[in-house]
Tab-separated table of C-alpha atoms in Angstrom:
chain	number	residue	atom	x	y	z
A	1	MET	CA	12.948	-52.579	-11.010
A	2	GLN	CA	15.582	-51.059	-13.040
A	3	ASN	CA	17.601	-50.726	-10.002
A	4	VAL	CA	17.135	-54.370	-9.295
A	5	THR	CA	18.225	-55.091	-12.888
A	6	ASP	CA	21.167	-53.106	-12.705
A	7	ARG	CA	22.115	-54.911	-9.494
A	8	ASN	CA	21.852	-58.254	-10.898
A	9	GLN	CA	23.863	-57.264	-13.799
A	10	GLU	CA	26.609	-55.848	-11.857
A	11	LYS	CA	26.604	-58.447	-8.926
A	12	SER	CA	29.822	-59.769	-9.871
A	13	LYS	CA	31.443	-56.310	-10.355
A	14	THR	CA	30.335	-54.401	-7.173
A	15	PRO	CA	29.744	-55.835	-3.894
A	16	ILE	CA	26.770	-54.740	-2.068
A	17	GLN	CA	27.580	-52.989	1.180
A	18	ARG	CA	24.736	-52.640	3.666
A	19	ASN	CA	24.620	-51.358	7.240
A	20	LYS	CA	21.579	-52.226	8.940
A	21	TYR	CA	22.370	-49.628	11.741
A	22	LEU	CA	22.863	-46.429	9.216
A	23	LEU	CA	20.239	-44.573	6.940
A	24	ASN	CA	21.923	-43.542	3.800
A	25	ILE	CA	20.354	-40.205	2.831
A	26	ASN	CA	20.794	-38.474	-0.453
A	27	VAL	CA	19.624	-34.906	-0.401
A	28	GLY	CA	19.939	-33.081	-3.615
A	29	GLY	CA	23.047	-35.152	-4.601
A	30	LYS	CA	24.941	-34.937	-1.327
A	31	LEU	CA	25.165	-38.193	0.698
A	32	PHE	CA	24.446	-38.112	4.489
A	33	GLN	CA	24.486	-41.154	6.826
A	34	ILE	CA	22.493	-41.020	10.027
A	35	ALA	CA	22.392	-43.729	12.563
A	36	ILE	CA	18.862	-45.486	12.758
A	37	LYS	CA	18.877	-45.276	16.565
A	38	VAL	CA	19.539	-41.478	16.488
A	39	ALA	CA	16.896	-40.893	14.000
A	40	ALA	CA	14.308	-43.042	15.912
A	41	ARG	CA	14.604	-40.896	18.894
A	42	TYR	CA	12.386	-38.234	16.944
A	43	PRO	CA	9.519	-40.659	15.738
A	44	ILE	CA	7.294	-37.837	14.382
A	45	THR	CA	9.986	-36.465	12.109
A	46	ARG	CA	10.478	-38.043	8.451
A	47	LEU	CA	13.442	-39.570	9.101
A	48	GLY	CA	12.359	-40.946	12.452
A	49	LYS	CA	9.445	-42.673	10.672
A	50	LEU	CA	11.907	-43.671	7.981
A	51	ALA	CA	13.883	-45.492	10.674
A	52	LEU	CA	10.902	-46.910	12.432
A	53	TYR	CA	8.875	-48.392	9.641
A	54	THR	CA	9.202	-51.793	8.538
A	55	ASP	CA	7.001	-51.836	5.630
A	56	PRO	CA	8.943	-50.911	2.478
A	57	MET	CA	6.005	-49.235	0.714
A	58	LYS	CA	5.643	-46.848	3.605
A	59	LYS	CA	9.277	-45.995	3.427
A	60	LEU	CA	8.793	-45.279	-0.361
A	61	GLN	CA	6.136	-42.887	0.378
A	62	LEU	CA	8.402	-40.891	2.805
A	63	CYS	CA	11.158	-40.354	0.001
A	64	ASP	CA	11.316	-39.318	-3.597
A	65	ASP	CA	13.322	-42.163	-4.804
A	66	TYR	CA	15.148	-45.392	-3.554
A	67	SER	CA	18.199	-47.009	-4.902
A	68	VAL	CA	17.982	-50.790	-4.012
A	69	GLN	CA	21.734	-51.291	-5.007
A	70	LYS	CA	23.123	-48.577	-2.797
A	71	ASN	CA	20.411	-48.788	-0.171
A	72	GLU	CA	20.050	-45.202	-0.451
A	73	TYR	CA	16.777	-42.851	0.065
A	74	PHE	CA	16.951	-39.839	-2.280
A	75	PHE	CA	15.032	-36.628	-1.274
A	76	ASP	CA	14.827	-33.725	-3.830
A	77	ARG	CA	15.412	-30.972	-1.285
A	78	ASP	CA	17.913	-28.247	-0.413
A	79	PRO	CA	20.985	-29.732	0.782
A	80	SER	CA	22.357	-26.517	2.188
A	81	ILE	CA	19.641	-26.401	4.617
A	82	PHE	CA	19.684	-30.062	5.361
A	83	HIS	CA	23.067	-29.632	6.773
A	84	TYR	CA	21.198	-27.918	9.900
A	85	ILE	CA	18.721	-30.729	10.042
A	86	PHE	CA	21.560	-33.309	10.026
A	87	HIS	CA	23.174	-31.308	12.853
A	88	PHE	CA	19.747	-31.293	14.774
A	89	TYR	CA	19.648	-35.156	14.803
A	90	ARG	CA	23.171	-35.294	15.977
A	91	SER	CA	23.079	-32.715	18.665
A	92	GLY	CA	19.456	-32.340	19.423
A	93	VAL	CA	19.466	-28.487	18.751
A	94	LEU	CA	18.209	-26.856	15.718
A	95	TRP	CA	20.418	-23.949	14.622
A	96	ILE	CA	19.305	-21.003	12.506
A	97	MET	CA	21.491	-18.772	10.695
A	98	ASP	CA	20.700	-15.145	9.719
A	99	GLU	CA	21.575	-15.516	6.197
A	100	MET	CA	18.671	-18.000	5.555
A	101	CYS	CA	15.351	-17.006	3.915
A	102	PRO	CA	12.771	-17.451	6.615
A	103	SER	CA	10.153	-18.782	4.197
A	104	ASN	CA	12.440	-21.477	2.634
A	105	PHE	CA	13.881	-22.350	5.923
A	106	VAL	CA	10.166	-22.817	7.478
A	107	GLU	CA	9.102	-24.911	4.331
A	108	GLU	CA	12.196	-27.185	4.687
A	109	ILE	CA	11.838	-27.831	8.462
A	110	GLU	CA	7.882	-28.296	8.047
A	111	TYR	CA	8.972	-31.078	5.265
A	112	TRP	CA	11.246	-33.005	7.435
A	113	GLY	CA	8.640	-32.671	10.193
A	114	ILE	CA	10.944	-30.727	12.782
A	115	HIS	CA	9.380	-27.955	15.029
A	116	LEU	CA	11.037	-24.764	15.530
A	117	LYS	CA	10.794	-25.282	19.361
A	118	TYR	CA	13.957	-27.419	18.917
A	119	SER	CA	15.895	-24.312	18.145
A	120	GLN	CA	17.444	-22.122	21.014
A	121	ARG	CA	15.408	-19.273	22.506
A	122	CYS	CA	17.512	-16.498	21.397
A	123	CYS	CA	17.796	-17.877	17.871
A	124	ARG	CA	13.935	-18.581	17.743
A	125	ILE	CA	13.148	-14.957	18.877
A	126	LEU	CA	15.392	-13.329	16.220
A	127	PHE	CA	14.035	-15.698	13.473
A	128	GLU	CA	10.366	-14.843	14.285
A	129	GLU	CA	11.240	-11.197	14.297
A	130	LYS	CA	12.574	-11.702	10.980
A	131	GLN	CA	9.591	-13.696	9.802
A	132	ASP	CA	7.380	-10.759	11.040
A	133	GLU	CA	9.502	-8.387	8.908
A	134	LEU	CA	9.292	-10.298	5.906
A	135	SER	CA	5.464	-10.840	6.292
A	136	GLU	CA	5.002	-7.088	6.873
A	137	TYR	CA	7.208	-6.272	3.754
A	138	LEU	CA	5.254	-8.595	1.602
A	139	LYS	CA	2.044	-7.230	2.963
A	140	ILE	CA	3.074	-3.653	2.173
A	141	GLN	CA	4.404	-4.796	-1.361
A	142	LYS	CA	0.909	-6.240	-2.136
A	143	GLU	CA	-0.772	-3.170	-0.938
A	144	LEU	CA	1.356	-0.988	-3.048
A	145	GLU	CA	0.811	-3.197	-6.121
A	146	ALA	CA	-3.149	-2.883	-5.493
A	147	GLU	CA	-2.495	0.917	-5.027
A	148	LEU	CA	-0.881	1.114	-8.420
A	149	GLU	CA	-3.011	-1.338	-10.214
A	150	PRO	CA	-5.865	0.272	-12.385
A	151	LEU	CA	-9.483	-0.131	-11.368
A	152	ASP	CA	-10.181	-1.419	-15.021
A	153	SER	CA	-7.521	-3.302	-17.081
A	154	ALA	CA	-7.669	-3.702	-20.970
A	155	GLU	CA	-9.054	-7.273	-20.330
A	156	HIS	CA	-12.026	-6.146	-18.676
A	157	PHE	CA	-13.457	-4.419	-21.699
A	158	GLU	CA	-13.637	-7.562	-23.967
A	159	GLY	CA	-16.999	-8.493	-24.729
A	160	LYS	CA	-18.597	-5.425	-23.243
A	161	PHE	CA	-21.170	-3.059	-25.028
A	162	LEU	CA	-18.779	-0.635	-26.967
A	163	GLY	CA	-15.772	-2.312	-25.485
A	164	ARG	CA	-13.303	-0.696	-27.963
A	165	PHE	CA	-14.556	2.652	-27.576
A	166	ARG	CA	-14.792	2.595	-23.768
A	167	LYS	CA	-11.198	1.211	-23.647
A	168	MET	CA	-9.903	4.329	-25.692
A	169	ILE	CA	-11.911	6.595	-23.377
A	170	TRP	CA	-10.326	4.867	-20.260
A	171	ASN	CA	-6.967	5.098	-21.559
A	172	LEU	CA	-7.556	8.688	-22.382
A	173	ILE	CA	-8.645	9.574	-18.935
A	174	GLU	CA	-6.979	7.059	-16.516
A	175	ASN	CA	-3.563	6.284	-18.100
A	176	PRO	CA	-1.435	9.472	-18.929
A	177	TYR	CA	1.120	7.469	-20.248
A	178	SER	CA	-0.761	5.814	-22.957
A	179	SER	CA	-0.658	8.765	-25.562
A	180	VAL	CA	0.052	12.175	-26.010
A	181	PRO	CA	-3.591	13.427	-25.711
A	182	ALA	CA	-3.906	11.421	-22.392
A	183	LYS	CA	-0.876	13.393	-20.976
A	184	ILE	CA	-2.606	16.710	-22.209
A	185	ILE	CA	-5.683	15.860	-20.423
A	186	ALA	CA	-3.828	14.974	-17.104
A	187	VAL	CA	-2.223	18.240	-17.256
A	188	MET	CA	-5.396	20.004	-17.966
A	189	SER	CA	-7.044	18.501	-15.120
A	190	SER	CA	-4.187	19.656	-12.750
A	191	PHE	CA	-4.390	23.047	-14.354
A	192	PHE	CA	-8.282	23.607	-13.729
A	193	VAL	CA	-7.974	22.154	-10.251
A	194	LEU	CA	-5.363	25.050	-9.500
A	195	ILE	CA	-7.339	27.651	-11.257
A	196	SER	CA	-10.616	26.547	-9.263
A	197	ILE	CA	-8.576	26.875	-5.987
A	198	VAL	CA	-7.155	30.332	-7.086
A	199	GLY	CA	-10.689	31.605	-8.086
A	200	MET	CA	-12.138	30.440	-4.747
A	201	THR	CA	-9.474	32.254	-2.939
A	202	LEU	CA	-9.703	35.442	-4.870
A	203	SER	CA	-13.481	35.354	-4.477
A	204	THR	CA	-12.896	36.232	-0.800
A	205	VAL	CA	-10.806	39.385	-1.584
A	206	GLU	CA	-12.684	42.474	-0.995
A	207	GLU	CA	-11.531	44.156	-4.205
A	208	MET	CA	-13.046	41.087	-6.184
A	209	LYS	CA	-16.437	41.375	-4.694
A	210	HIS	CA	-17.655	44.168	-6.988
A	211	LYS	CA	-19.814	43.371	-9.851
A	212	THR	CA	-17.213	42.869	-12.517
A	213	GLY	CA	-14.933	40.844	-10.358
A	214	LYS	CA	-17.768	38.561	-9.276
A	215	MET	CA	-18.848	37.996	-12.852
A	216	TRP	CA	-15.363	36.869	-13.808
A	217	MET	CA	-15.189	34.473	-10.753
A	218	GLU	CA	-18.543	32.907	-11.681
A	219	GLN	CA	-17.640	32.398	-15.103
A	220	MET	CA	-14.198	30.888	-14.263
A	221	GLU	CA	-16.035	28.507	-11.614
A	222	MET	CA	-18.535	27.532	-14.327
A	223	ILE	CA	-15.884	26.600	-16.840
A	224	CYS	CA	-14.034	24.461	-14.031
A	225	ALA	CA	-17.150	22.803	-12.969
A	226	ILE	CA	-17.935	21.941	-16.807
A	227	PHE	CA	-14.526	20.408	-17.360
A	228	PHE	CA	-14.768	18.332	-14.116
A	229	THR	CA	-18.480	17.218	-14.890
A	230	SER	CA	-17.217	16.041	-18.335
A	231	GLU	CA	-14.194	14.429	-17.002
A	232	TYR	CA	-16.435	12.634	-14.307
A	233	LEU	CA	-18.950	11.465	-16.965
A	234	MET	CA	-16.096	10.131	-19.184
A	235	ARG	CA	-14.807	7.934	-16.326
A	236	LEU	CA	-18.395	6.752	-15.480
A	237	ILE	CA	-18.949	5.779	-19.158
A	238	SER	CA	-15.603	4.106	-19.634
A	239	SER	CA	-15.671	2.073	-16.344
A	240	SER	CA	-16.217	-1.640	-16.773
A	241	SER	CA	-17.967	-1.963	-13.335
A	242	PHE	CA	-20.206	0.637	-12.031
A	243	LYS	CA	-20.087	-0.931	-8.516
A	244	ASN	CA	-16.170	-0.658	-8.466
A	245	PHE	CA	-16.366	2.946	-9.882
A	246	LEU	CA	-18.427	4.008	-6.874
A	247	ARG	CA	-16.230	2.465	-4.361
A	248	ALA	CA	-12.996	4.040	-5.712
A	249	ALA	CA	-11.796	6.868	-3.396
A	250	PHE	CA	-10.726	9.248	-6.401
A	251	ASN	CA	-14.001	8.840	-8.083
A	252	ALA	CA	-15.674	10.068	-4.648
A	253	VAL	CA	-13.288	13.181	-4.657
A	254	ASP	CA	-14.403	13.944	-8.145
A	255	LEU	CA	-17.970	13.797	-7.317
A	256	VAL	CA	-17.313	16.013	-4.388
A	257	ALA	CA	-15.473	18.351	-6.669
A	258	ILE	CA	-18.363	18.993	-8.837
A	259	LEU	CA	-21.402	18.764	-6.685
A	260	PRO	CA	-20.839	22.264	-4.808
A	261	PHE	CA	-21.362	23.854	-7.879
A	262	TYR	CA	-24.775	22.561	-8.701
A	263	ILE	CA	-25.738	22.674	-5.201
A	264	GLN	CA	-24.793	26.132	-5.032
A	265	ILE	CA	-26.997	27.018	-7.974
A	266	LEU	CA	-30.041	25.241	-6.488
A	267	PHE	CA	-29.596	26.960	-3.130
A	268	GLU	CA	-29.257	30.327	-4.717
A	269	ASN	CA	-32.442	29.822	-6.619
A	270	LEU	CA	-34.246	28.724	-3.402
A	271	ASP	CA	-32.635	31.768	-1.567
A	272	GLU	CA	-33.935	34.272	-4.139
A	273	ALA	CA	-37.237	32.718	-3.989
A	274	ASP	CA	-37.366	32.897	-0.128
A	275	THR	CA	-36.212	36.495	-0.262
A	276	LEU	CA	-38.873	37.654	-2.769
A	277	TYR	CA	-41.390	35.834	-0.485
A	278	HIS	CA	-40.298	37.659	2.580
A	279	GLU	CA	-40.147	41.071	0.811
A	280	GLU	CA	-43.725	40.515	-0.337
A	281	LEU	CA	-44.557	40.043	3.423
A	282	HIS	CA	-42.550	43.245	4.456
A	283	LYS	CA	-40.423	40.933	6.937
A	284	VAL	CA	-36.659	41.161	7.448
A	285	GLU	CA	-34.806	40.461	4.332
A	286	ASN	CA	-32.765	37.211	4.015
A	287	VAL	CA	-34.184	35.521	7.146
A	288	SER	CA	-33.670	32.122	5.566
A	289	LYS	CA	-30.827	29.915	6.874
A	290	LEU	CA	-29.956	28.939	3.323
A	291	GLY	CA	-27.361	31.537	3.362
A	292	LYS	CA	-25.327	29.741	5.980
A	293	VAL	CA	-25.841	26.476	4.218
A	294	LEU	CA	-24.433	28.062	1.014
A	295	LYS	CA	-21.363	29.278	2.658
A	296	LEU	CA	-20.639	25.617	3.671
A	297	ILE	CA	-21.425	24.278	0.144
A	298	LYS	CA	-18.963	26.710	-1.376
A	299	LEU	CA	-16.327	25.643	1.269
A	300	MET	CA	-16.614	22.130	0.053
A	301	ARG	CA	-14.840	23.325	-3.074
A	302	ILE	CA	-11.490	23.103	-1.288
A	303	PHE	CA	-11.619	19.404	-1.398
A	304	ARG	CA	-10.918	19.868	-5.239
A	305	ILE	CA	-7.275	20.064	-4.419
A	306	LEU	CA	-7.442	16.415	-3.393
A	307	LYS	CA	-7.881	15.910	-7.348
A	308	LEU	CA	-4.258	16.497	-7.554
A	309	ALA	CA	-3.415	13.038	-5.939
A	310	ARG	CA	-4.781	11.172	-8.986
A	311	HIS	CA	-1.630	12.504	-11.002
A	312	SER	CA	0.726	13.189	-8.054
A	313	THR	CA	2.953	10.532	-6.942
A	314	GLY	CA	3.750	12.505	-3.719
A	315	LEU	CA	0.344	12.847	-2.556
A	316	ARG	CA	-0.363	9.250	-3.181
A	317	ALA	CA	2.617	8.152	-1.291
A	318	PHE	CA	1.785	10.498	1.586
A	319	GLY	CA	-1.802	9.001	1.725
A	320	PHE	CA	-0.395	5.408	1.573
A	321	THR	CA	2.149	6.405	4.418
A	322	ILE	CA	-0.642	7.579	6.521
A	323	ARG	CA	-2.795	4.616	6.131
A	324	GLN	CA	0.297	2.197	6.858
A	325	CYS	CA	1.336	4.310	9.969
A	326	TYR	CA	-2.195	4.914	11.259
A	327	GLN	CA	-1.254	3.034	14.685
A	328	GLN	CA	1.593	5.475	15.067
A	329	VAL	CA	-0.484	8.329	14.144
A	330	CYS	CA	-3.069	7.423	16.607
A	331	CYS	CA	-0.603	6.889	19.429
A	332	LEU	CA	0.806	10.413	18.864
A	333	PHE	CA	-2.632	11.862	18.921
A	334	LEU	CA	-3.251	9.892	22.542
A	335	PHE	CA	0.243	11.182	23.773
A	336	ILE	CA	-1.001	14.717	22.813
A	337	ALA	CA	-4.351	14.414	24.357
A	338	MET	CA	-2.710	12.981	27.760
A	339	GLY	CA	-0.355	15.805	27.581
A	340	VAL	CA	-2.911	18.550	27.062
A	341	PHE	CA	-4.983	17.167	29.956
A	342	THR	CA	-2.050	16.655	32.382
A	343	PHE	CA	-0.434	19.981	31.788
A	344	SER	CA	-3.681	21.918	31.792
A	345	ALA	CA	-4.719	20.345	35.082
A	346	LEU	CA	-1.259	21.313	36.694
A	347	MET	CA	-1.397	24.821	35.292
A	348	HIS	CA	-4.935	25.230	36.737
A	349	SER	CA	-4.034	24.091	40.226
A	350	VAL	CA	-0.855	26.449	40.442
A	351	GLU	CA	-2.467	29.651	38.706
A	352	HIS	CA	-6.108	29.642	39.600
A	353	ASP	CA	-5.765	31.761	42.615
A	354	VAL	CA	-3.740	34.603	40.766
A	355	PRO	CA	-5.931	37.655	40.185
A	356	GLY	CA	-6.801	38.300	36.586
A	357	THR	CA	-5.550	34.948	35.594
A	358	ASN	CA	-6.851	33.339	32.283
A	359	PHE	CA	-6.450	29.891	33.650
A	360	THR	CA	-9.874	29.994	35.475
A	361	SER	CA	-10.681	26.398	34.709
A	362	ILE	CA	-9.032	23.228	33.214
A	363	PRO	CA	-10.928	23.574	29.702
A	364	TYR	CA	-9.736	27.279	29.601
A	365	ALA	CA	-6.073	26.073	29.818
A	366	TRP	CA	-6.555	23.362	27.183
A	367	TRP	CA	-5.719	25.839	24.282
A	368	TRP	CA	-2.491	26.973	26.227
A	369	ALA	CA	-1.515	23.213	26.590
A	370	ALA	CA	-2.120	22.353	23.176
A	371	VAL	CA	-0.312	25.519	21.847
A	372	SER	CA	2.817	24.818	24.178
A	373	LEU	CA	2.941	21.225	23.245
A	374	SER	CA	3.152	22.000	19.595
A	375	THR	CA	6.139	24.430	20.612
A	376	VAL	CA	4.263	27.269	18.634
A	377	GLY	CA	3.643	29.489	21.645
A	378	TYR	CA	1.481	32.427	20.744
A	379	GLY	CA	1.930	34.057	23.913
A	380	ASP	CA	-1.548	35.204	24.253
A	381	THR	CA	-1.809	33.258	27.661
A	382	VAL	CA	1.198	33.072	29.878
A	383	PRO	CA	1.744	31.803	33.660
A	384	ASP	CA	2.563	34.427	36.293
A	385	THR	CA	3.875	32.260	39.087
A	386	VAL	CA	7.144	30.509	39.463
A	387	LEU	CA	5.344	27.072	39.592
A	388	GLY	CA	3.241	27.889	36.603
A	389	ARG	CA	6.611	28.625	34.697
A	390	VAL	CA	8.027	25.279	35.822
A	391	VAL	CA	4.956	23.540	34.637
A	392	ALA	CA	5.235	25.500	31.135
A	393	PHE	CA	8.777	24.490	30.831
A	394	GLY	CA	7.905	20.890	31.389
A	395	CYS	CA	5.136	20.880	28.789
A	396	ILE	CA	7.189	22.655	26.040
A	397	SER	CA	10.066	20.068	26.807
A	398	PHE	CA	7.477	17.131	26.567
A	399	GLY	CA	6.286	18.726	23.312
A	400	ILE	CA	9.806	18.825	21.873
A	401	ILE	CA	10.302	15.205	22.677
A	402	LEU	CA	6.791	14.238	21.427
A	403	ASN	CA	7.151	15.994	18.104
A	404	GLY	CA	10.723	14.313	17.495
A	405	MET	CA	9.376	10.936	17.796
A	406	PRO	CA	7.437	9.908	14.667
A	407	ILE	CA	9.383	12.293	12.281
A	408	SER	CA	11.991	9.758	11.483
A	409	ILE	CA	9.516	6.834	11.215
A	410	LEU	CA	6.952	8.715	8.899
A	411	TYR	CA	9.600	10.363	6.716
A	412	ASN	CA	11.587	6.945	6.152
A	413	LYS	CA	8.361	5.076	5.163
A	414	PHE	CA	7.177	8.098	3.003
A	415	SER	CA	10.564	7.936	1.291
A	416	ASP	CA	10.507	4.215	0.854
A	417	TYR	CA	6.897	4.234	-0.502
A	418	TYR	CA	7.564	7.160	-3.006
A	419	ALA	CA	10.652	5.662	-4.511
A	420	LYS	CA	8.596	2.491	-5.154
A	421	LEU	CA	5.709	4.292	-6.657
A	422	LYS	CA	8.060	6.254	-8.748
A	423	ALA	CA	9.809	3.299	-10.012
A	424	HIS	CA	6.701	1.679	-10.997
A	425	GLU	CA	5.589	4.563	-12.875
A	426	ASN	CA	8.872	4.785	-14.698
A	427	GLU	CA	8.732	1.120	-15.507
A	428	ALA	CA	5.252	1.385	-16.878
A	429	SER	CA	6.150	4.514	-18.844
A	430	HIS	CA	9.248	2.775	-20.278
A	431	SER	CA	7.087	-0.382	-21.256
A	432	LEU	CA	4.483	1.701	-22.955
A	433	LYS	CA	7.198	3.751	-24.978
A	434	LEU	CA	8.750	0.343	-25.958
A	435	SER	CA	5.535	-1.299	-26.978
A	436	ARG	CA	4.731	1.911	-29.036
A	437	ARG	CA	8.163	1.597	-30.741
A	438	ILE	CA	7.546	-2.007	-31.613
A	439	ARG	CA	4.178	-1.184	-33.086
A	440	LEU	CA	5.707	1.539	-35.192
A	441	LYS	CA	8.380	-0.726	-36.449
A	442	GLU	CA	5.536	-3.324	-37.369
A	443	ARG	CA	3.599	-0.609	-39.190
A	444	VAL	CA	6.638	0.463	-41.171
A	445	VAL	CA	7.648	-3.088	-42.094
A	446	ARG	CA	3.989	-3.624	-43.049
A	447	LYS	CA	3.799	-0.646	-45.189
A	448	LEU	CA	7.136	-1.289	-46.716
A	449	SER	CA	5.852	-4.861	-47.671
A	450	GLU	CA	2.807	-3.628	-49.168
A	451	CYS	CA	4.547	-1.040	-51.298
A	452	CYS	CA	7.044	-3.474	-52.478
A	453	GLY	CA	4.110	-6.033	-53.350
A	454	ALA	CA	2.307	-3.382	-55.331
A	455	ASP	CA	5.411	-2.174	-57.011
A	456	PRO	CA	6.508	-4.600	-60.027
A	457	ARG	CA	10.098	-3.358	-59.952
A	458	CYS	CA	10.634	-4.798	-56.558
A	459	HIS	CA	10.385	-8.347	-58.011
A	460	HIS	CA	13.223	-7.896	-60.417
């Protein structure tokens, strides 16, 4: 109505020029003119409908605004991309430039009702590849954020039982950048993991198996187990959701780290009782199978080294890389299996008639093929014939090519993920330091204001 009023007021000043064969399109402040006949050739597009509709209300629903005086349809869209839309109506071909953002371009052509099939096949293939790369990048970014996001944020403790106390414990255990004591606990956790691994290693040394050394190893193991148990219980108490706590992979690692100690104590007591029982019956000592199980339980302590991943950016980046590249890793194992079966069968076929050969069957040749593919070459099993050596050369060559394929892919992705994880940690550390400085300044200002308010000399 304002446009109509302005038109009536300026009727004597500005003559109205209308062309019933052209559409005046204003996109983001830039004016375009398209022939109605040209736009009508694509009736399913927005401008095609605008050219074919005769009802003014339907036309107004297609645009953002309309100037009666200028007979101009206004669209609040990106004018730089509309140049390609305008070119499409003139030529019938949708051109796609490399510098365009795929998401923004798809959003714009969907708004104008133009399908990507109108573009050239070469441009469409490159554009779809770029779209896939962008989607994969956004997916990885989202998973990285989920990897870095803590299980329990500070907001989850509000309104919970002992929420403030549990939040304090959670920051102390889970967030090493929150305070100096939290950093000390993180360092102590890594230190006890290393001490536990060293103790487990030294316990297998013959000189440490005497009574004094064994006692020291047991005491060290008990101290480490007490620390790990306390750490696990503190995490369990401070968790805002018991279900999410059990689902977390790091918490499962913590549980596996402490269970062997208590299972070992239980089995040792059972083993002692079983031994006494058999001694009373004058049977063979230690006939129980608990000893073998106990060795297996002790071996589970090696998984404690995975606890280092909680405070190690490199280990977390490595695990994330393996999860993201599991398809490439599975293909690598598939190629290795194919090479082992192929070259072991070839080696058996050319060496099985040689007297004293170790290649008496294909399964016996599997170990040789696996060692040769890995280019280790122990030399414990070697071919004797010329054809056997040719097969061995082919196996080694295939192993060199196979080992070189995934290195660049895995290393590049690992470097990328490590840099992103490290940058996020530095950003979190910087933000926490900044917040602590701000809180310190606020406390200083508050103390000074309280002191000045209490001292009457400050008012004079």
